[in-house]
Amino acid sequence: MSRPPARDLTPLFDPRSLAILGASATPSKWGYWLARSALKGLKRRGVFLVNRRGQDILGQRTYRSLGEVPQPIDCVVISIRAAGFEQAVDEALAAGARAIVAITAGLGETGSEGRAIEQAVTEKVRAAGAVLVGPNCLGIADTISKLDLASTEFGPGSIGLISQSGNLGIELALVATDAGVGFSRFVSVGNQADLDVTELIHAYALHDPTRVIAVYAEDFHDGRDLAEAARRAHELGKPVILLTVGSSRAGARAARSHTGAIVSASVAVDAACLASGMLRVGSPREMIELAQGLLMPHPPRGRRVGIVGDGGGHVALAADKVIQAGMALPLLTDDVAAKIRATLPERAATRNPVDLAGGGEDDFRNFERTVRALATSGEVDAVLLTGYFGGYSQESLDFARRETQVALGMANAVQESGLPLVVQTMYPASPSIRALRSRQVPVYADIESAVHVLARLAEWSELVPWGVPAMPEPASPGLVANGYFEARDLMGAAGIPFVDATLVTRLAEAKAAANKLGYPVVLKALGSSHKSDRGGVQLGIDGDRALKTAFMEMTSRLKPQTFSVERMAVSAEGVELIIGARRDPSFGPVVVIGMGGVYAQVLQDVAVALAPLTQKLAVGLIRSLRGAPLLVGARGHAALDIDAAARAAVALSQLAAERQDIVEMEINPVLVGKEGVLALDARIVRMKGGA
Amino acid sequence: MSRPPARDLTPLFDPRSLAILGASATPSKWGYWLARSALKGLKRRGVFLVNRRGQDILGQRTYRSLGEVPQPIDCVVISIRAAGFEQAVDEALAAGARAIVAITAGLGETGSEGRAIEQAVTEKVRAAGAVLVGPNCLGIADTISKLDLASTEFGPGSIGLISQSGNLGIELALVATDAGVGFSRFVSVGNQADLDVTELIHAYALHDPTRVIAVYAEDFHDGRDLAEAARRAHELGKPVILLTVGSSRAGARAARSHTGAIVSASVAVDAACLASGMLRVGSPREMIELAQGLLMPHPPRGRRVGIVGDGGGHVALAADKVIQAGMALPLLTDDVAAKIRATLPERAATRNPVDLAGGGEDDFRNFERTVRALATSGEVDAVLLTGYFGGYSQESLDFARRETQVALGMANAVQESGLPLVVQTMYPASPSIRALRSRQVPVYADIESAVHVLARLAEWSELVPWGVPAMPEPASPGLVANGYFEARDLMGAAGIPFVDATLVTRLAEAKAAANKLGYPVVLKALGSSHKSDRGGVQLGIDGDRALKTAFMEMTSRLKPQTFSVERMAVSAEGVELIIGARRDPSFGPVVVIGMGGVYAQVLQDVAVALAPLTQKLAVGLIRSLRGAPLLVGARGHAALDIDAAARAAVALSQLAAERQDIVEMEINPVLVGKEGVLALDARIVRMKGGA
């Protein structure tokens, strides 16, 4: 089924009338919770409870069937057993429903029979111009339209949440409540038979009250479509935060058992984030913490942090974390330090970090004065307040009132200066902290969280999504087999320069080839075993005798059908890279560029992107490697030809994008010299069933 | 002042009588809070409030001076201005005090005058056989003896806390309360004029109710003494968790402004942890989370984790985190999986991770059954429960009762099996979770925390502290200057083999030396500039003409007084290491071993330990490098002579320990071959004022 054009989701998120199929009077049942939640919206819409027994529920009359309901229904929630699901959908559509929320489980997630039912139902729903959420979902909510069809309360706010796991949706709601942020909309997408994550990202991007989009997904359907939706949302000023699983094989095992979806490999998700500007996180807490940061009025536009606290331990700890996160703690100039010192005790530290050294306890307004001085100094990009602030409110109502005034003063100071303030406090539940949160100042209980969010936002402020590359016309699969020389030929034809090599079978041919190339040469035993760690490659063969020895030894040990005799590349001044591509089931061709050599492989120094690459992106990927200093000419090394290495990566990425029959391809290594590159080995893996 | 022998701290932690000097009736003052807290112990001890005005405080009569108090006083708390401090100590000792808690600030932390007062006071205190905490401290507490002299309440429990920052002590108290763990003792050490962190670690190690020792320190005094105290505590079954600052220079800047202490470099702290078994953490939260784990009855003894949850999202996320943390998720055998499946719905995943798939909601006892089946399977080392459990208690009292029963059943199951259970829950405040915590099951709100603690405990279970090495007799500083040949001679005499080299001044000498050594040779321009990144080293000179060119070029560019002509070492099959040593102000000589080569330096692949090393420790350090696979013979590489590399490191470490005049020394690189090693360069930095 191809994606339908953008659809009107108003009947889903703000129906004029709503029916619950499977409403129940039993408090332990889903149908009871749903009815109770739905009735909260009675002022805004008609809510009709349908129950075959017809007994009253929560003081409301019920109907024995949808047909009995006296008016057309915009949205129908289906919470009945799987056996009656298809019929229920028919009845809903007959009753005029433009939206269906299918709680019912036991369909697509159980096997092919269930998937067939889902497919049939989806076709009917689309034919009727309606939309369907689920099945196997935990409900939806819209805090603007007072629509609550979820088992947990989602507090009002600006986060649009899309979750493939109902329980993680609940966890996110709870964590957000603690953090003082809330939601515009929530959808538990379930099996995504019709409405999927991608369509919801598109919809949320155009939904004014939604300012940040939070996604938990296990299954990406068409990952490039999803990435493109996220990129568009980013462009519209709605950043997308992504939490996913499956970076471990065991994680993937669990996800399969959960939704039957094949989880995309973690590395492909990273590539999609680079293309789209999605912000990937590792846990529900990190998701909400980052959302708090994204919702503040003025996220940081640089990495210079000014730290304020009343106590040396807290400011020292914060300083450590800031430096560890790769941000800077500029020493403040005399002027700024003098301004800060004016109202503080003599023992205060005023150069950054600023330790009020009791000056905050003496007079709470010193917190505000110092934050304001930093925010208007022009010498920092963000202010980080850490430690005890928030705790004075514990002492008395008068202290609480005065601390809250100071909190609002700090919020004003940073609002006026256009700089961000991020707060770590030992007392996150304090009224003064509530005041800060009401002004969109992000507050965290942990210093790691506060600093981590600052660092991610500074990085994010510099981020320009590379875009989701268009796929080229598929190329003919051609007649290329999996062999080494076929791989060299294919990549060579794409413009990647390879080291001279001759295919030989017998020793005499090998000697002739070696003498023509000139010693020293490399001998490779071809077949599946020419990898260096199996001893199928001998470097630095310096004459006929050594060639014979190597040839005989490999012949007896590996029994290869053919050999390659190759010129020995001189690598004294060059650096080796690995350039590869892999076709991901969800995200399509993904390119990987890494530092070569055994040491680099041990450390997995790699960068990834969706194929095909542009030259600029390829250069950017190479420069992002931790080992990049070796290529750019640092530490007395010569500057190497990064442009040529990037051209090789672009060529390989184009090939990977065109050739749908190729699952994996790799050049390992490619030697990057001062001028140009030279590919020293190649490998291609084609689809099973390919030629 | 040298350390006094172990002293009796009973008068400090459980005084029979207590006086507060500077008690106040004004609720915003320290002297008021102290009096209020101290009076809570009235049932156990006499508490006498001293205030010059003599007004009643909190309904208690006060005394105008200590002399008026009608009985001897075990412990005196001094909370008055700095000007009267010395006299107050005199009065306290005269009144019979064996312990003094000095809250008074404005002494040693402000400069030399204050430090002189502290020193004089400390001498008097020690002469009187008493102990003194502080000055500039925030108080102490002992929950066993009901002694509360801190501004925050420390709940009862098994953590012994020592903090150099009062506010961080308060934060730790608050975080611990949230986590359901508590404290045996707390000391805010302040300026450590008399009683210091090290003496308190010794005391806590022998204090029965203390089971875990938590330390926040900025200033280590004699770091080796502290490490030895921690090692002894570890041996006595009392692990020491250490939080410190100063891993950034900016952090050190703040710490200096805080206590006047020079913060030990972060790397030396790591070396002390390796020697002592101290567990280093990065934040207050991590400290409490790790303490929770250490307090459980059966910490894990391996890395195989069994995951249980009721929901695919949570178990998949947990599985990802477990794999990322370097632990294993073994696939359960048919037998165990069948046992688990017996009472679960068909759609449940039972191979690990175990997803109850609604089976937990159907019957809470399925949580207990599954945890028990895993704990007794013999196929995992720890059980991790994740997700919704704890949330059922929200629904009704009946649910809360049943969920709590199941919680206790799970605690029993793991208690009986001797395996650890670690829990992540969305509902940490639930009564069922309280029940788990009452049975020392560690519960976390975040999956990262739960998995991180499991991984650290698994690592910890394998940890054998290397011990704090004894320092050898100091060697005579000798006449060694800072020059290259002097460094070679000193290290060579210590048994480290160096590449052949000849010191030359003129070109003719250089040619003669090169011809004697045999080409190719290396030419180094000596002086401060022989580093390769300044072009002072030319490798691979293959004949007289090339030597002349290099000699003339370096002469004109660098103007060195002398040169070294050296044999060119063949490094084709070898790997380069860096071996160095640095004398830390707190921890003494520390050895650093790292992978050599520019790439490794970019990535800072290093291991550290206190000098001198044993051969076994040196081998262990080398094997702990991320690049170790290159040395041990992995991936088709030859196995190299790690023993010889370790011998060189031992020799250097011995030299570093003996020669107190040497601040830094380094061999960079040392080439490790299949047989033996060869040092290719050397450097020594002596103390300023050294010969």
PDB file of C-alpha atoms in Angstrom, chain B residues 247-438:
ATOM      1  CA  SER B 247      39.439  16.576  36.146  1.00  0.00           C
ATOM      2  CA  SER B 248      39.236  19.904  34.326  1.00  0.00           C
ATOM      3  CA  ARG B 249      41.598  22.783  34.934  1.00  0.00           C
ATOM      4  CA  ALA B 250      38.563  24.994  35.430  1.00  0.00           C
ATOM      5  CA  GLY B 251      37.346  22.517  38.031  1.00  0.00           C
ATOM      6  CA  ALA B 252      40.693  22.836  39.780  1.00  0.00           C
ATOM      7  CA  ARG B 253      40.384  26.615  39.618  1.00  0.00           C
ATOM      8  CA  ALA B 254      37.095  26.451  41.480  1.00  0.00           C
ATOM      9  CA  ALA B 255      38.400  23.956  44.020  1.00  0.00           C
ATOM     10  CA  ARG B 256      41.343  26.197  44.808  1.00  0.00           C
ATOM     11  CA  SER B 257      39.055  29.069  45.435  1.00  0.00           C
ATOM     12  CA  HIS B 258      37.003  26.793  47.673  1.00  0.00           C
ATOM     13  CA  THR B 259      39.434  25.209  50.108  1.00  0.00           C
ATOM     14  CA  GLY B 260      42.817  26.440  49.065  1.00  0.00           C
ATOM     15  CA  ALA B 261      43.712  22.857  48.258  1.00  0.00           C
ATOM     16  CA  ILE B 262      45.575  21.840  45.147  1.00  0.00           C
ATOM     17  CA  VAL B 263      43.411  19.259  43.480  1.00  0.00           C
ATOM     18  CA  SER B 264      45.092  16.068  42.455  1.00  0.00           C
ATOM     19  CA  ALA B 265      44.973  15.419  38.757  1.00  0.00           C
ATOM     20  CA  SER B 266      42.213  13.086  37.689  1.00  0.00           C
ATOM     21  CA  VAL B 267      44.583  10.486  36.322  1.00  0.00           C
ATOM     22  CA  ALA B 268      46.310  10.053  39.670  1.00  0.00           C
ATOM     23  CA  VAL B 269      42.934   9.439  41.280  1.00  0.00           C
ATOM     24  CA  ASP B 270      42.307   6.666  38.755  1.00  0.00           C
ATOM     25  CA  ALA B 271      45.622   5.111  39.711  1.00  0.00           C
ATOM     26  CA  ALA B 272      44.664   5.270  43.394  1.00  0.00           C
ATOM     27  CA  CYS B 273      41.328   3.561  42.608  1.00  0.00           C
ATOM     28  CA  LEU B 274      43.124   0.718  40.813  1.00  0.00           C
ATOM     29  CA  ALA B 275      45.408   0.269  43.810  1.00  0.00           C
ATOM     30  CA  SER B 276      42.717   0.457  46.478  1.00  0.00           C
ATOM     31  CA  GLY B 277      39.499  -0.856  44.951  1.00  0.00           C
ATOM     32  CA  MET B 278      37.805   2.529  45.387  1.00  0.00           C
ATOM     33  CA  LEU B 279      34.835   2.934  43.064  1.00  0.00           C
ATOM     34  CA  ARG B 280      34.991   6.315  41.380  1.00  0.00           C
ATOM     35  CA  VAL B 281      31.733   8.025  40.364  1.00  0.00           C
ATOM     36  CA  GLY B 282      30.963  11.221  38.492  1.00  0.00           C
ATOM     37  CA  SER B 283      27.988  12.693  40.339  1.00  0.00           C
ATOM     38  CA  PRO B 284      25.947  12.591  43.553  1.00  0.00           C
ATOM     39  CA  ARG B 285      23.241  10.568  41.839  1.00  0.00           C
ATOM     40  CA  GLU B 286      25.684   7.959  40.563  1.00  0.00           C
ATOM     41  CA  MET B 287      27.139   7.730  44.069  1.00  0.00           C
ATOM     42  CA  ILE B 288      23.791   6.899  45.673  1.00  0.00           C
ATOM     43  CA  GLU B 289      22.750   4.583  42.846  1.00  0.00           C
ATOM     44  CA  LEU B 290      25.954   2.591  43.195  1.00  0.00           C
ATOM     45  CA  ALA B 291      25.558   2.506  46.991  1.00  0.00           C
ATOM     46  CA  GLN B 292      22.070   1.006  46.510  1.00  0.00           C
ATOM     47  CA  GLY B 293      23.639  -1.731  44.426  1.00  0.00           C
ATOM     48  CA  LEU B 294      26.462  -2.402  46.881  1.00  0.00           C
ATOM     49  CA  LEU B 295      23.971  -2.718  49.735  1.00  0.00           C
ATOM     50  CA  MET B 296      22.020  -5.552  48.158  1.00  0.00           C
ATOM     51  CA  PRO B 297      22.423  -8.979  49.722  1.00  0.00           C
ATOM     52  CA  HIS B 298      23.918 -10.707  46.676  1.00  0.00           C
ATOM     53  CA  PRO B 299      25.729  -8.497  44.176  1.00  0.00           C
ATOM     54  CA  PRO B 300      26.229 -10.131  40.757  1.00  0.00           C
ATOM     55  CA  ARG B 301      29.232 -12.386  40.207  1.00  0.00           C
ATOM     56  CA  GLY B 302      29.073 -12.442  36.448  1.00  0.00           C
ATOM     57  CA  ARG B 303      27.817 -10.629  33.370  1.00  0.00           C
ATOM     58  CA  ARG B 304      24.877 -12.780  32.214  1.00  0.00           C
ATOM     59  CA  VAL B 305      21.636 -10.852  32.664  1.00  0.00           C
ATOM     60  CA  GLY B 306      18.079 -12.165  32.463  1.00  0.00           C
ATOM     61  CA  ILE B 307      15.516  -9.470  31.618  1.00  0.00           C
ATOM     62  CA  VAL B 308      11.828  -9.559  32.613  1.00  0.00           C
ATOM     63  CA  GLY B 309       9.149  -7.051  31.704  1.00  0.00           C
ATOM     64  CA  ASP B 310       5.505  -6.823  30.721  1.00  0.00           C
ATOM     65  CA  GLY B 311       5.800  -4.907  27.463  1.00  0.00           C
ATOM     66  CA  GLY B 312       8.047  -5.185  24.430  1.00  0.00           C
ATOM     67  CA  GLY B 313       9.310  -1.616  24.440  1.00  0.00           C
ATOM     68  CA  HIS B 314      10.735  -1.811  27.928  1.00  0.00           C
ATOM     69  CA  VAL B 315      12.417  -5.182  27.529  1.00  0.00           C
ATOM     70  CA  ALA B 316      13.889  -4.205  24.152  1.00  0.00           C
ATOM     71  CA  LEU B 317      15.290  -0.981  25.607  1.00  0.00           C
ATOM     72  CA  ALA B 318      16.728  -2.871  28.572  1.00  0.00           C
ATOM     73  CA  ALA B 319      18.288  -5.431  26.222  1.00  0.00           C
ATOM     74  CA  ASP B 320      19.976  -2.666  24.235  1.00  0.00           C
ATOM     75  CA  LYS B 321      21.393  -1.109  27.381  1.00  0.00           C
ATOM     76  CA  VAL B 322      22.678  -4.443  28.725  1.00  0.00           C
ATOM     77  CA  ILE B 323      24.552  -5.190  25.498  1.00  0.00           C
ATOM     78  CA  GLN B 324      25.895  -1.634  25.268  1.00  0.00           C
ATOM     79  CA  ALA B 325      27.222  -1.985  28.818  1.00  0.00           C
ATOM     80  CA  GLY B 326      29.267  -5.018  27.783  1.00  0.00           C
ATOM     81  CA  MET B 327      27.100  -7.602  29.534  1.00  0.00           C
ATOM     82  CA  ALA B 328      25.524 -10.707  28.021  1.00  0.00           C
ATOM     83  CA  LEU B 329      21.901 -11.756  27.399  1.00  0.00           C
ATOM     84  CA  PRO B 330      22.150 -15.530  27.130  1.00  0.00           C
ATOM     85  CA  LEU B 331      19.452 -17.257  25.105  1.00  0.00           C
ATOM     86  CA  LEU B 332      17.652 -19.417  27.648  1.00  0.00           C
ATOM     87  CA  THR B 333      17.620 -23.166  27.144  1.00  0.00           C
ATOM     88  CA  ASP B 334      14.421 -25.000  26.111  1.00  0.00           C
ATOM     89  CA  ASP B 335      13.880 -26.276  29.644  1.00  0.00           C
ATOM     90  CA  VAL B 336      13.995 -22.872  31.284  1.00  0.00           C
ATOM     91  CA  ALA B 337      11.975 -21.233  28.517  1.00  0.00           C
ATOM     92  CA  ALA B 338       9.311 -23.936  28.855  1.00  0.00           C
ATOM     93  CA  LYS B 339       9.124 -23.415  32.605  1.00  0.00           C
ATOM     94  CA  ILE B 340       8.671 -19.683  32.089  1.00  0.00           C
ATOM     95  CA  ARG B 341       6.129 -20.137  29.296  1.00  0.00           C
ATOM     96  CA  ALA B 342       3.926 -22.458  31.372  1.00  0.00           C
ATOM     97  CA  THR B 343       1.692 -19.741  32.851  1.00  0.00           C
ATOM     98  CA  LEU B 344       2.124 -17.015  30.235  1.00  0.00           C
ATOM     99  CA  PRO B 345       0.069 -16.091  27.171  1.00  0.00           C
ATOM    100  CA  GLU B 346       1.111 -17.680  23.898  1.00  0.00           C
ATOM    101  CA  ARG B 347       2.470 -14.393  22.524  1.00  0.00           C
ATOM    102  CA  ALA B 348       4.976 -14.023  25.395  1.00  0.00           C
ATOM    103  CA  ALA B 349       8.685 -13.970  24.532  1.00  0.00           C
ATOM    104  CA  THR B 350      10.463 -16.462  26.796  1.00  0.00           C
ATOM    105  CA  ARG B 351      14.026 -16.741  25.539  1.00  0.00           C
ATOM    106  CA  ASN B 352      15.520 -13.618  27.175  1.00  0.00           C
ATOM    107  CA  PRO B 353      14.555 -10.900  27.295  1.00  0.00           C
ATOM    108  CA  VAL B 354      11.325 -12.284  28.701  1.00  0.00           C
ATOM    109  CA  ASP B 355       8.268 -10.250  27.684  1.00  0.00           C
ATOM    110  CA  LEU B 356       5.249 -11.375  29.704  1.00  0.00           C
ATOM    111  CA  ALA B 357       3.111  -9.798  26.949  1.00  0.00           C
ATOM    112  CA  GLY B 358       0.156  -9.081  29.211  1.00  0.00           C
ATOM    113  CA  GLY B 359       0.768 -12.126  31.410  1.00  0.00           C
ATOM    114  CA  GLY B 360       1.821  -9.864  34.268  1.00  0.00           C
ATOM    115  CA  GLU B 361      -1.342  -7.812  34.059  1.00  0.00           C
ATOM    116  CA  ASP B 362      -3.422 -11.009  33.842  1.00  0.00           C
ATOM    117  CA  ASP B 363      -1.842 -12.362  37.019  1.00  0.00           C
ATOM    118  CA  PHE B 364       0.733 -10.401  39.021  1.00  0.00           C
ATOM    119  CA  ARG B 365       2.164 -13.665  40.319  1.00  0.00           C
ATOM    120  CA  ASN B 366       3.613 -14.266  36.864  1.00  0.00           C
ATOM    121  CA  PHE B 367       6.225 -11.615  37.718  1.00  0.00           C
ATOM    122  CA  GLU B 368       7.293 -13.642  40.738  1.00  0.00           C
ATOM    123  CA  ARG B 369       7.174 -16.974  38.881  1.00  0.00           C
ATOM    124  CA  THR B 370       9.335 -15.635  36.072  1.00  0.00           C
ATOM    125  CA  VAL B 371      11.869 -13.955  38.345  1.00  0.00           C
ATOM    126  CA  ARG B 372      12.108 -17.175  40.356  1.00  0.00           C
ATOM    127  CA  ALA B 373      12.523 -19.309  37.244  1.00  0.00           C
ATOM    128  CA  LEU B 374      15.344 -17.066  36.022  1.00  0.00           C
ATOM    129  CA  ALA B 375      17.019 -16.802  39.416  1.00  0.00           C
ATOM    130  CA  THR B 376      17.128 -20.576  39.820  1.00  0.00           C
ATOM    131  CA  SER B 377      17.968 -21.392  36.209  1.00  0.00           C
ATOM    132  CA  GLY B 378      21.747 -21.275  36.597  1.00  0.00           C
ATOM    133  CA  GLU B 379      21.769 -19.561  33.217  1.00  0.00           C
ATOM    134  CA  VAL B 380      22.025 -15.943  34.363  1.00  0.00           C
ATOM    135  CA  ASP B 381      24.026 -14.040  37.011  1.00  0.00           C
ATOM    136  CA  ALA B 382      21.439 -11.339  37.655  1.00  0.00           C
ATOM    137  CA  VAL B 383      17.762 -10.635  37.025  1.00  0.00           C
ATOM    138  CA  LEU B 384      16.640  -7.237  35.732  1.00  0.00           C
ATOM    139  CA  LEU B 385      12.929  -6.394  36.045  1.00  0.00           C
ATOM    140  CA  THR B 386      11.874  -3.420  33.946  1.00  0.00           C
ATOM    141  CA  GLY B 387       8.815  -1.310  33.169  1.00  0.00           C
ATOM    142  CA  TYR B 388       5.337  -1.159  34.610  1.00  0.00           C
ATOM    143  CA  PHE B 389       5.669  -3.227  37.805  1.00  0.00           C
ATOM    144  CA  GLY B 390       4.843  -0.908  40.702  1.00  0.00           C
ATOM    145  CA  GLY B 391       2.067   0.759  38.725  1.00  0.00           C
ATOM    146  CA  TYR B 392      -0.722  -1.666  39.577  1.00  0.00           C
ATOM    147  CA  SER B 393      -0.718  -0.292  43.107  1.00  0.00           C
ATOM    148  CA  GLN B 394      -2.068   2.974  41.677  1.00  0.00           C
ATOM    149  CA  GLU B 395      -5.348   1.305  40.781  1.00  0.00           C
ATOM    150  CA  SER B 396      -6.792   0.176  44.090  1.00  0.00           C
ATOM    151  CA  LEU B 397      -5.879  -0.858  47.589  1.00  0.00           C
ATOM    152  CA  ASP B 398      -6.514  -4.451  46.644  1.00  0.00           C
ATOM    153  CA  PHE B 399      -4.109  -4.199  43.719  1.00  0.00           C
ATOM    154  CA  ALA B 400      -1.537  -2.539  45.990  1.00  0.00           C
ATOM    155  CA  ARG B 401      -1.829  -5.390  48.479  1.00  0.00           C
ATOM    156  CA  ARG B 402      -1.477  -8.047  45.798  1.00  0.00           C
ATOM    157  CA  GLU B 403       1.383  -6.281  44.017  1.00  0.00           C
ATOM    158  CA  THR B 404       3.229  -5.874  47.329  1.00  0.00           C
ATOM    159  CA  GLN B 405       2.855  -9.585  48.049  1.00  0.00           C
ATOM    160  CA  VAL B 406       4.362 -10.344  44.665  1.00  0.00           C
ATOM    161  CA  ALA B 407       7.187  -7.868  45.344  1.00  0.00           C
ATOM    162  CA  LEU B 408       8.038  -9.653  48.589  1.00  0.00           C
ATOM    163  CA  GLY B 409       7.810 -12.978  46.779  1.00  0.00           C
ATOM    164  CA  MET B 410      10.355 -11.772  44.233  1.00  0.00           C
ATOM    165  CA  ALA B 411      12.657 -10.562  47.023  1.00  0.00           C
ATOM    166  CA  ASN B 412      12.389 -13.997  48.657  1.00  0.00           C
ATOM    167  CA  ALA B 413      13.081 -15.757  45.368  1.00  0.00           C
ATOM    168  CA  VAL B 414      16.355 -13.949  44.800  1.00  0.00           C
ATOM    169  CA  GLN B 415      17.296 -14.097  48.466  1.00  0.00           C
ATOM    170  CA  GLU B 416      16.947 -17.886  48.358  1.00  0.00           C
ATOM    171  CA  SER B 417      18.750 -18.259  45.060  1.00  0.00           C
ATOM    172  CA  GLY B 418      21.645 -16.010  46.074  1.00  0.00           C
ATOM    173  CA  LEU B 419      21.234 -14.006  42.880  1.00  0.00           C
ATOM    174  CA  PRO B 420      20.746 -10.248  42.590  1.00  0.00           C
ATOM    175  CA  LEU B 421      17.513  -8.647  41.413  1.00  0.00           C
ATOM    176  CA  VAL B 422      17.690  -5.092  40.080  1.00  0.00           C
ATOM    177  CA  VAL B 423      14.507  -3.221  39.214  1.00  0.00           C
ATOM    178  CA  GLN B 424      13.608  -0.326  36.931  1.00  0.00           C
ATOM    179  CA  THR B 425      10.104   0.996  37.462  1.00  0.00           C
ATOM    180  CA  MET B 426       7.942   3.817  36.180  1.00  0.00           C
ATOM    181  CA  TYR B 427       6.403   4.083  39.669  1.00  0.00           C
ATOM    182  CA  PRO B 428       9.300   4.387  42.161  1.00  0.00           C
ATOM    183  CA  ALA B 429       7.050   5.771  44.917  1.00  0.00           C
ATOM    184  CA  SER B 430       4.641   2.808  44.871  1.00  0.00           C
ATOM    185  CA  PRO B 431       4.066   0.721  48.033  1.00  0.00           C
ATOM    186  CA  SER B 432       5.123  -2.448  46.219  1.00  0.00           C
ATOM    187  CA  ILE B 433       8.414  -0.747  45.329  1.00  0.00           C
ATOM    188  CA  ARG B 434       8.838   0.349  48.945  1.00  0.00           C
ATOM    189  CA  ALA B 435       8.470  -3.313  49.868  1.00  0.00           C
ATOM    190  CA  LEU B 436      11.239  -4.267  47.433  1.00  0.00           C
ATOM    191  CA  ARG B 437      13.504  -1.569  48.827  1.00  0.00           C
ATOM    192  CA  SER B 438      12.840  -2.699  52.394  1.00  0.00           C
TER     193      SER B 438
END
